[in-house]
C-alpha cells in the first residue's frame, strides 16, 4: 500500500517506521444495526460537547453532584486557560473517534472516546481504495455504503466554524512534522481537502491577534486550524514555553475569536478514562436520555470500595491509566504474571485517581488471513464523528485487528493490523 506509520520504541532506539498491516478480508456489519450505532454515537458526542462546555463555564454538573469535583480538580487535561471561552456552536470536540467492541453476547459497547487528536481515518479511506481496486465487482453488485465523502465532510465542518464569513475560508492542517507517528495522515487529509499542510514555523500571530501563514505569494490570514498537536505544545506563550512545535500567541488569537481551532484546546478534559465511566450519567443529565450504546462496566480506583475489589481481582481485570493511549501502560490481568500484577497494585495505591479497571471482554473475531489460511482474530472498530454546524458519522470506520493468535490488543503501535469495514444494506 506504500503506507507507513511510526512507532516510538525505547528498546529499538527511538522511532521506527513500519509498513501499515492490512488484511484483505473485510469486516461486514448490516446497515440496520449500523443505523442504531450511528444514533448512539451522535448522542454520545452531543453529550460530551455539552459536558466540556459546562466544565469551562458554570460547572452545573459538578454543582448538581453528578460529576465529582475531586475528579475535575485532578484532571490532567482540564485547561484553566480555556475557562469562559465560547467556541462557535459551543462545540469543543469537532472530531471524535470512539472505539467500539462487540462482546460474546453480540452487544456493541463503547470502549473509549478519543477527543484530543484522534487518528486513523486516513487508513480507513486507503483501506477502501485498495479494496475497490482489488474487488471492483463486489462494489458493483453489493450495496456497500461509501466512506469516500469524509474529506469533503471534514472540510465542510471546518469551514462551518470559520470566524469570518467567506465563501472559501483559509483552512490549514497543523502538523508536528515528519517525525510524528501520524504524519502520513496529516499530509493525506490536507491533500484530500485541498488545504495547506503547515508546521508551527509557517504561522505567526500578529499584533492584531490574527494568525497569518507565510506563503510564496505573501502573508495569508488563516481562519481555521485543524491542529494535530497536543494542547501543551500548541502555544509556548500559553502552555509549554519550550515547545518548538506550536505557534506563540495562538491561544490569544483563539480567545479573541480571530481563528478557530479543531479540536478546541481543553477538549481533552473529556478524553479521560475516568470521565468515560460517568458518560451514562452525563448523557442522562444533559439530554434526559438513556445511552443508546452502553459502556463497558468500569471500576473507579478512586472509590475505595471499587479499588478494594480491583486490587483483589487483578488476575481477572484489565487496568488502564486515565490518560494514556495506543495501548500503553495497561495491565491485562489474566495474561500478566504475579510480578506485573504486584507492580500495578503499587501504582494503583500510589495514584488511584489515575486508574480504572474493566472485565476482560471476549472480543468478537473475524476471519483473517494468516499466511495461506484464514483464522479468527479479535478486533475493534473506530468510527469518526464530526461536529460543527451539523454532525456526521463515517459509514463504518477503521477496523483494527489483533494479528497475533488469541491477542486482544489491536493497536497498530502494539502489532495490530486493519481491515476494510463494510456497512451493507442487505
Short mmCIF file of C-alpha atoms in Angstrom, two decimals:
data_model
loop_
_atom_site.label_atom_id
_atom_site.label_comp_id
_atom_site.label_asym_id
_atom_site.label_seq_id
_atom_site.Cartn_x
_atom_site.Cartn_y
_atom_site.Cartn_z
CA UNK A 1 0.00 0.00 0.00
CA UNK A 2 3.01 2.27 0.48
CA UNK A 3 1.70 3.48 3.85
CA UNK A 4 3.95 3.59 6.88
CA UNK A 5 3.49 4.68 10.45
CA UNK A 6 5.98 5.47 13.17
CA UNK A 7 6.30 3.55 16.40
CA UNK A 8 8.22 5.08 19.31
CA UNK A 9 10.43 2.38 20.83
CA UNK A 10 12.97 2.87 23.58
CA UNK A 11 14.19 -0.71 23.09
CA UNK A 12 14.87 -0.12 19.41
CA UNK A 13 16.50 3.27 19.91
CA UNK A 14 13.87 5.91 19.23
CA UNK A 15 11.28 5.87 16.47
CA UNK A 16 10.98 3.30 13.71
CA UNK A 17 8.88 3.22 10.56
CA UNK A 18 6.66 0.22 9.94
CA UNK A 19 4.51 -0.73 6.98
CA UNK A 20 0.77 -0.48 7.65
CA UNK A 21 -0.51 -4.09 8.03
CA UNK A 22 -3.69 -4.66 6.02
CA UNK A 23 -5.89 -7.76 5.87
CA UNK A 24 -7.80 -8.33 2.67
CA UNK A 25 -10.88 -9.99 4.24
CA UNK A 26 -13.38 -7.22 5.12
CA UNK A 27 -15.45 -6.90 8.24
CA UNK A 28 -19.19 -6.80 7.47
CA UNK A 29 -21.91 -5.05 9.51
CA UNK A 30 -25.54 -4.82 8.42
CA UNK A 31 -26.83 -1.30 7.88
CA UNK A 32 -29.87 -1.99 10.05
CA UNK A 33 -27.55 -2.44 13.04
CA UNK A 34 -25.35 0.45 11.97
CA UNK A 35 -28.29 2.87 12.00
CA UNK A 36 -28.68 2.30 15.74
CA UNK A 37 -24.92 2.62 16.34
CA UNK A 38 -24.87 5.89 14.40
CA UNK A 39 -27.64 7.34 16.58
CA UNK A 40 -25.78 6.24 19.68
CA UNK A 41 -22.54 7.90 18.57
CA UNK A 42 -24.29 11.18 17.74
CA UNK A 43 -26.00 11.12 21.13
CA UNK A 44 -22.71 10.47 22.88
CA UNK A 45 -20.79 13.29 21.18
CA UNK A 46 -23.62 15.78 21.75
CA UNK A 47 -23.47 14.99 25.46
CA UNK A 48 -19.68 15.18 25.51
CA UNK A 49 -19.67 18.65 23.95
CA UNK A 50 -22.31 19.89 26.42
CA UNK A 51 -20.22 18.40 29.24
CA UNK A 52 -16.98 20.10 28.12
CA UNK A 53 -18.72 23.43 27.58
CA UNK A 54 -20.29 23.21 31.03
CA UNK A 55 -16.95 22.47 32.69
CA UNK A 56 -15.47 25.62 31.18
CA UNK A 57 -18.43 27.74 32.26
CA UNK A 58 -20.89 27.23 35.14
CA UNK A 59 -19.97 23.62 36.01
CA UNK A 60 -23.61 22.82 36.65
CA UNK A 61 -22.98 19.08 36.53
CA UNK A 62 -20.44 19.38 39.34
CA UNK A 63 -22.72 21.56 41.45
CA UNK A 64 -25.53 19.05 40.91
CA UNK A 65 -23.33 16.32 42.38
CA UNK A 66 -23.45 14.22 39.21
CA UNK A 67 -19.75 14.60 38.43
CA UNK A 68 -17.34 14.71 41.42
CA UNK A 69 -15.44 17.98 41.89
CA UNK A 70 -12.42 15.97 43.02
CA UNK A 71 -12.08 14.36 39.59
CA UNK A 72 -12.14 17.73 37.87
CA UNK A 73 -9.59 19.22 40.27
CA UNK A 74 -7.18 16.38 39.49
CA UNK A 75 -7.78 16.29 35.75
CA UNK A 76 -4.58 16.38 33.68
CA UNK A 77 -6.40 17.72 30.63
CA UNK A 78 -8.53 20.47 32.16
CA UNK A 79 -7.08 23.77 30.92
CA UNK A 80 -7.86 26.75 33.20
CA UNK A 81 -6.76 28.97 30.29
CA UNK A 82 -9.95 27.93 28.45
CA UNK A 83 -12.47 28.94 31.12
CA UNK A 84 -15.14 31.25 29.75
CA UNK A 85 -14.33 30.78 26.07
CA UNK A 86 -17.24 30.18 23.67
CA UNK A 87 -16.20 28.20 20.57
CA UNK A 88 -18.60 28.55 17.64
CA UNK A 89 -21.76 26.45 18.14
CA UNK A 90 -20.35 25.69 21.64
CA UNK A 91 -18.60 22.69 20.05
CA UNK A 92 -15.24 21.69 21.54
CA UNK A 93 -14.73 18.17 20.17
CA UNK A 94 -15.10 18.69 16.41
CA UNK A 95 -13.53 15.34 15.54
CA UNK A 96 -14.13 12.35 17.79
CA UNK A 97 -13.01 8.74 17.31
CA UNK A 98 -14.94 6.37 19.59
CA UNK A 99 -13.68 2.81 19.94
CA UNK A 100 -16.36 0.11 19.77
CA UNK A 101 -16.09 -3.57 20.67
CA UNK A 102 -18.57 -6.42 20.39
CA UNK A 103 -18.75 -8.88 23.27
CA UNK A 104 -19.53 -12.59 23.10
CA UNK A 105 -23.22 -11.80 23.71
CA UNK A 106 -23.30 -9.77 20.47
CA UNK A 107 -23.70 -6.41 22.21
CA UNK A 108 -21.70 -3.48 20.85
CA UNK A 109 -20.04 -1.41 23.62
CA UNK A 110 -18.14 1.87 23.58
CA UNK A 111 -14.68 1.15 24.94
CA UNK A 112 -13.38 4.74 24.96
CA UNK A 113 -13.74 8.15 23.34
CA UNK A 114 -10.75 9.85 21.72
CA UNK A 115 -11.21 13.62 21.73
CA UNK A 116 -7.73 15.13 21.64
CA UNK A 117 -6.17 14.31 18.26
CA UNK A 118 -7.90 11.07 17.17
CA UNK A 119 -6.14 9.41 14.24
CA UNK A 120 -6.83 6.56 11.85
CA UNK A 121 -9.38 7.93 9.40
CA UNK A 122 -6.85 8.10 6.55
CA UNK A 123 -6.20 4.38 6.92
CA UNK A 124 -9.96 3.76 6.70
CA UNK A 125 -10.03 5.67 3.39
CA UNK A 126 -6.96 3.95 1.98
CA UNK A 127 -8.25 0.51 3.01
CA UNK A 128 -11.39 1.16 0.97
CA UNK A 129 -9.40 2.41 -2.02
CA UNK A 130 -7.37 -0.80 -2.02
CA UNK A 131 -10.47 -3.00 -1.79
CA UNK A 132 -12.11 -1.17 -4.68
CA UNK A 133 -9.08 -1.78 -6.86
CA UNK A 134 -8.84 -5.46 -5.90
CA UNK A 135 -12.57 -6.34 -5.88
CA UNK A 136 -14.35 -3.87 -8.20
CA UNK A 137 -17.10 -6.42 -8.99
CA UNK A 138 -18.12 -6.73 -5.35
CA UNK A 139 -18.68 -2.98 -5.08
CA UNK A 140 -20.68 -3.08 -8.29
CA UNK A 141 -23.04 -5.87 -7.22
CA UNK A 142 -23.45 -5.33 -3.47
CA UNK A 143 -24.82 -2.31 -1.68
CA UNK A 144 -21.69 -1.42 0.31
CA UNK A 145 -22.06 2.03 1.88
CA UNK A 146 -19.41 4.56 0.75
CA UNK A 147 -16.86 6.27 3.00
CA UNK A 148 -15.27 8.48 0.35
CA UNK A 149 -17.16 11.59 1.42
CA UNK A 150 -15.15 12.02 4.62
CA UNK A 151 -12.58 14.58 3.37
CA UNK A 152 -15.39 16.75 1.94
CA UNK A 153 -17.40 16.42 5.16
CA UNK A 154 -14.32 17.31 7.19
CA UNK A 155 -13.71 20.38 5.03
CA UNK A 156 -17.36 21.47 5.33
CA UNK A 157 -17.27 21.05 9.10
CA UNK A 158 -14.05 23.07 9.39
CA UNK A 159 -15.43 25.77 7.09
CA UNK A 160 -18.60 25.96 9.21
CA UNK A 161 -16.60 27.04 12.27
CA UNK A 162 -14.70 29.81 10.48
CA UNK A 163 -14.88 33.08 12.44
CA UNK A 164 -15.07 35.01 9.15
CA UNK A 165 -17.94 34.67 6.70
CA UNK A 166 -16.17 33.77 3.49
CA UNK A 167 -17.05 31.55 0.55
CA UNK A 168 -13.69 29.87 0.93
CA UNK A 169 -12.14 30.31 4.37
CA UNK A 170 -8.40 29.69 4.75
CA UNK A 171 -8.08 26.29 6.43
CA UNK A 172 -4.80 24.60 7.30
CA UNK A 173 -3.71 21.31 8.88
CA UNK A 174 -1.08 21.95 11.58
CA UNK A 175 1.34 19.03 11.99
CA UNK A 176 4.26 18.49 14.39
CA UNK A 177 6.27 17.37 11.34
CA UNK A 178 7.59 14.37 9.54
CA UNK A 179 8.71 12.51 12.66
CA UNK A 180 5.20 12.31 14.11
CA UNK A 181 3.64 8.83 14.04
CA UNK A 182 0.56 10.11 12.20
CA UNK A 183 2.36 12.35 9.70
CA UNK A 184 1.03 10.30 6.79
CA UNK A 185 -2.49 11.10 7.93
CA UNK A 186 -1.79 14.81 8.33
CA UNK A 187 -0.40 15.07 4.81
CA UNK A 188 -3.13 12.84 3.37
CA UNK A 189 -6.03 14.81 4.85
CA UNK A 190 -4.55 18.15 3.80
CA UNK A 191 -4.07 16.85 0.27
CA UNK A 192 -7.57 15.35 0.11
CA UNK A 193 -9.19 18.57 1.37
CA UNK A 194 -7.06 20.77 -0.87
CA UNK A 195 -5.71 22.83 2.02
CA UNK A 196 -2.20 23.70 3.19
CA UNK A 197 -0.21 21.39 5.45
CA UNK A 198 1.80 23.61 7.79
CA UNK A 199 4.15 23.40 10.73
CA UNK A 200 4.31 25.90 13.57
CA UNK A 201 7.11 27.86 11.94
CA UNK A 202 4.86 28.55 8.92
CA UNK A 203 2.40 30.54 11.06
CA UNK A 204 2.60 33.57 13.32
CA UNK A 205 0.21 35.71 15.34
CA UNK A 206 0.46 39.42 14.61
CA UNK A 207 -0.35 42.38 16.87
CA UNK A 208 -3.97 42.32 15.61
CA UNK A 209 -4.32 38.82 17.16
CA UNK A 210 -4.89 37.30 13.72
CA UNK A 211 -3.00 34.21 12.54
CA UNK A 212 -1.03 34.55 9.32
CA UNK A 213 0.58 31.95 7.09
CA UNK A 214 3.82 32.64 5.25
CA UNK A 215 3.41 31.74 1.56
CA UNK A 216 5.41 32.41 -1.61
CA UNK A 217 2.67 34.89 -2.56
CA UNK A 218 2.88 36.77 0.73
CA UNK A 219 1.01 36.56 4.00
CA UNK A 220 -2.39 34.85 4.11
CA UNK A 221 -4.72 35.21 7.10
CA UNK A 222 -5.77 31.80 8.47
CA UNK A 223 -9.36 31.21 9.58
CA UNK A 224 -9.39 27.60 10.79
CA UNK A 225 -6.61 25.36 12.03
CA UNK A 226 -7.11 21.60 12.16
CA UNK A 227 -4.37 21.05 14.69
CA UNK A 228 -2.71 17.69 15.16
CA UNK A 229 -0.54 18.89 18.04
CA UNK A 230 -1.32 18.21 21.69
CA UNK A 231 -2.54 21.11 23.85
CA UNK A 232 0.68 21.55 25.80
CA UNK A 233 2.77 22.00 22.65
CA UNK A 234 0.28 24.19 20.80
CA UNK A 235 1.32 27.60 22.09
CA UNK A 236 4.57 28.18 24.03
CA UNK A 237 3.19 31.52 25.18
CA UNK A 238 0.28 29.83 26.99
CA UNK A 239 1.46 26.29 27.73
CA UNK A 240 4.89 24.64 27.49
CA UNK A 241 7.37 27.52 26.93
CA UNK A 242 9.92 25.11 25.46
CA UNK A 243 7.65 23.88 22.68
CA UNK A 244 9.16 24.27 19.21
CA UNK A 245 6.08 22.79 17.51
CA UNK A 246 3.39 25.34 18.21
CA UNK A 247 2.68 28.98 17.42
CA UNK A 248 3.32 31.70 20.05
CA UNK A 249 0.10 33.60 20.73
CA UNK A 250 -2.23 31.03 19.16
CA UNK A 251 -4.39 30.74 22.27
CA UNK A 252 -4.62 34.53 22.40
CA UNK A 253 -5.85 34.59 18.79
CA UNK A 254 -8.39 31.85 19.55
CA UNK A 255 -9.67 33.65 22.64
CA UNK A 256 -10.05 36.85 20.59
CA UNK A 257 -12.23 34.96 18.11
CA UNK A 258 -9.84 35.58 15.22
CA UNK A 259 -9.19 31.92 14.46
CA UNK A 260 -10.94 28.58 15.13
CA UNK A 261 -9.08 25.54 16.39
CA UNK A 262 -10.24 21.95 15.88
CA UNK A 263 -10.35 20.28 18.25
CA UNK A 264 -10.61 23.15 20.68
CA UNK A 265 -7.88 23.34 23.35
CA UNK A 266 -9.17 21.79 26.55
CA UNK A 267 -11.45 19.28 24.82
CA UNK A 268 -9.25 16.52 26.21
CA UNK A 269 -10.81 17.01 29.64
CA UNK A 270 -13.45 14.52 28.47
CA UNK A 271 -10.82 12.24 26.89
CA UNK A 272 -10.11 10.67 30.24
CA UNK A 273 -10.92 7.07 31.04
CA UNK A 274 -12.26 8.11 34.43
CA UNK A 275 -14.64 10.57 32.78
CA UNK A 276 -15.66 7.75 30.43
CA UNK A 277 -17.09 5.86 33.41
CA UNK A 278 -19.52 8.75 34.02
CA UNK A 279 -20.78 9.03 30.43
CA UNK A 280 -24.11 7.26 31.06
CA UNK A 281 -24.84 9.82 33.81
CA UNK A 282 -23.57 12.66 31.61
CA UNK A 283 -25.92 11.66 28.78
CA UNK A 284 -28.86 11.44 31.15
CA UNK A 285 -28.02 14.79 32.83
CA UNK A 286 -27.73 16.86 29.65
CA UNK A 287 -30.07 15.06 27.26
CA UNK A 288 -32.52 13.30 29.59
CA UNK A 289 -31.97 10.10 27.61
CA UNK A 290 -30.65 6.63 28.28
CA UNK A 291 -27.42 5.77 26.42
CA UNK A 292 -28.14 4.05 23.11
CA UNK A 293 -24.72 2.32 23.15
CA UNK A 294 -23.68 1.01 26.58
CA UNK A 295 -20.33 1.47 28.29
CA UNK A 296 -18.18 -1.47 29.29
CA UNK A 297 -18.68 -1.98 33.08
CA UNK A 298 -15.94 0.10 34.72
CA UNK A 299 -14.46 0.21 38.22
CA UNK A 300 -13.07 3.50 39.51
CA UNK A 301 -9.97 3.06 41.62
CA UNK A 302 -10.56 6.44 43.25
CA UNK A 303 -13.56 4.86 45.00
CA UNK A 304 -12.33 2.82 47.99
CA UNK A 305 -14.89 0.06 47.67
CA UNK A 306 -14.26 -0.36 43.95
CA UNK A 307 -10.50 -0.05 44.44
CA UNK A 308 -10.53 -2.86 47.01
CA UNK A 309 -12.41 -5.03 44.52
CA UNK A 310 -9.90 -4.21 41.77
CA UNK A 311 -6.90 -4.98 43.96
CA UNK A 312 -8.44 -8.29 44.98
CA UNK A 313 -9.22 -9.29 41.39
CA UNK A 314 -6.29 -8.06 39.31
CA UNK A 315 -5.97 -11.51 37.76
CA UNK A 316 -9.43 -11.10 36.19
CA UNK A 317 -9.41 -7.43 35.12
CA UNK A 318 -7.87 -5.07 32.59
CA UNK A 319 -6.38 -1.99 34.28
CA UNK A 320 -5.93 1.22 32.30
CA UNK A 321 -4.33 4.58 33.14
CA UNK A 322 -6.65 7.55 32.74
CA UNK A 323 -4.82 9.45 30.02
CA UNK A 324 -2.65 7.04 28.06
CA UNK A 325 -3.42 5.92 24.51
CA UNK A 326 -2.11 3.43 21.99
CA UNK A 327 -2.43 0.51 24.40
CA UNK A 328 0.48 1.76 26.54
CA UNK A 329 0.55 1.44 30.33
CA UNK A 330 -2.14 -1.24 30.55
CA UNK A 331 -2.32 -4.40 32.61
CA UNK A 332 -4.22 -7.33 31.11
CA UNK A 333 -4.63 -9.20 34.36
CA UNK A 334 -5.49 -12.71 33.09
CA UNK A 335 -2.36 -12.67 30.89
CA UNK A 336 0.01 -10.99 33.38
CA UNK A 337 2.35 -12.72 35.82
CA UNK A 338 2.40 -12.18 39.59
CA UNK A 339 5.19 -9.59 39.46
CA UNK A 340 3.32 -7.44 36.92
CA UNK A 341 0.13 -7.56 38.98
CA UNK A 342 2.01 -6.56 42.12
CA UNK A 343 3.58 -3.66 40.26
CA UNK A 344 0.16 -2.41 39.18
CA UNK A 345 -1.20 -2.82 42.71
CA UNK A 346 1.52 -0.43 43.88
CA UNK A 347 0.73 2.03 41.08
CA UNK A 348 -2.98 1.99 41.92
CA UNK A 349 -2.37 2.55 45.63
CA UNK A 350 0.03 5.40 44.85
CA UNK A 351 -2.34 7.24 42.47
CA UNK A 352 -5.86 5.75 42.48
CA UNK A 353 -7.28 8.72 40.51
CA UNK A 354 -5.23 7.63 37.52
CA UNK A 355 -6.63 4.12 37.11
CA UNK A 356 -9.80 2.34 36.07
CA UNK A 357 -10.43 -1.38 35.63
CA UNK A 358 -12.75 -3.34 33.39
CA UNK A 359 -13.54 -7.03 32.92
CA UNK A 360 -11.65 -8.66 30.05
CA UNK A 361 -14.27 -8.87 27.33
CA UNK A 362 -14.36 -11.81 24.98
CA UNK A 363 -14.00 -9.65 21.87
CA UNK A 364 -15.66 -10.85 18.71
CA UNK A 365 -13.50 -12.29 15.97
CA UNK A 366 -13.47 -12.22 12.21
CA UNK A 367 -11.68 -14.38 9.61
CA UNK A 368 -8.20 -13.01 8.96
CA UNK A 369 -5.53 -14.24 6.57
CA UNK A 370 -2.52 -15.82 8.30
CA UNK A 371 -0.16 -17.00 5.61
CA UNK A 372 -2.10 -19.45 3.44
CA UNK A 373 -5.06 -19.81 5.81
CA UNK A 374 -7.84 -17.75 7.39
CA UNK A 375 -8.13 -17.87 11.17
CA UNK A 376 -10.28 -15.94 13.69
CA UNK A 377 -8.72 -12.82 15.15
CA UNK A 378 -10.10 -10.31 17.68
CA UNK A 379 -10.97 -6.81 16.51
CA UNK A 380 -12.47 -3.43 17.39
CA UNK A 381 -13.87 -0.52 15.38
CA UNK A 382 -13.18 3.22 15.43
CA UNK A 383 -15.88 5.32 13.70
CA UNK A 384 -15.28 9.06 13.38
CA UNK A 385 -17.87 11.68 14.32
CA UNK A 386 -17.67 15.27 13.03
CA UNK A 387 -19.43 18.12 14.86
CA UNK A 388 -19.69 21.73 13.68
CA UNK A 389 -22.80 23.36 12.30
CA UNK A 390 -24.00 19.81 11.58
CA UNK A 391 -22.97 16.34 12.70
CA UNK A 392 -21.72 13.46 10.57
CA UNK A 393 -20.67 9.86 11.29
CA UNK A 394 -18.49 7.80 8.97
CA UNK A 395 -20.30 4.84 7.46
CA UNK A 396 -18.28 2.28 9.38
CA UNK A 397 -14.78 3.24 10.45
CA UNK A 398 -11.33 1.85 10.97
CA UNK A 399 -11.43 -1.82 11.95
CA UNK A 400 -8.29 -2.76 13.85
CA UNK A 401 -7.43 -6.43 14.20
CA UNK A 402 -5.04 -8.26 16.51
CA UNK A 403 -2.75 -10.22 14.20
CA UNK A 404 -1.40 -12.45 16.98
CA UNK A 405 -3.49 -15.52 17.74
CA UNK A 406 -5.50 -15.05 20.94
CA UNK A 407 -4.38 -11.44 21.48
CA UNK A 408 -6.96 -8.75 22.24
CA UNK A 409 -4.54 -5.85 21.72
CA UNK A 410 -5.44 -4.33 18.36
CA UNK A 411 -3.41 -1.08 18.48
CA UNK A 412 -1.16 -0.60 15.47
CA UNK A 413 1.61 0.52 17.84
CA UNK A 414 1.33 -2.89 19.52
CA UNK A 415 1.46 -5.01 16.35
CA UNK A 416 -2.18 -4.80 15.23
CA UNK A 417 -3.39 -4.55 11.64
CA UNK A 418 -6.51 -3.26 9.94
CA UNK A 419 -9.37 -4.24 7.64
CA UNK A 420 -11.91 -2.51 5.46
CA UNK A 421 -15.31 -2.17 7.16
CA UNK A 422 -18.35 -2.82 5.01
CA UNK A 423 -21.72 -1.48 6.08
CA UNK A 424 -24.02 -3.46 3.83
CA UNK A 425 -27.66 -2.62 3.11
CA UNK A 426 -28.93 -6.13 2.58
#
